Coordinates of C-alpha atoms in Angstrom, one line a residue:
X1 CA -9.4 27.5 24.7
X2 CA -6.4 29.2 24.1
X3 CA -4.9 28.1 27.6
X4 CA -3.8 25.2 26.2
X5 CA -2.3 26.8 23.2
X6 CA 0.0 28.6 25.6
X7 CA 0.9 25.6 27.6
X8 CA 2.0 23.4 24.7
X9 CA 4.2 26.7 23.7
X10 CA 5.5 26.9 26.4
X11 CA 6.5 23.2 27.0
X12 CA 8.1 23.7 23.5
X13 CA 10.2 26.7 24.4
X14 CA 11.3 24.5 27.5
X15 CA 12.6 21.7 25.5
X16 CA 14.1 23.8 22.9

């Protein structure tokens, strides 16, 4: 469950 983790991270670093 920590794929998810990782995608939300990433979207984050993306927008930032």
């Amino acid at each position: 469950h920590w794929i998810p983790l990782m995608l939300i991270f990433l979207n984050l670093s993306f927008m930032f």
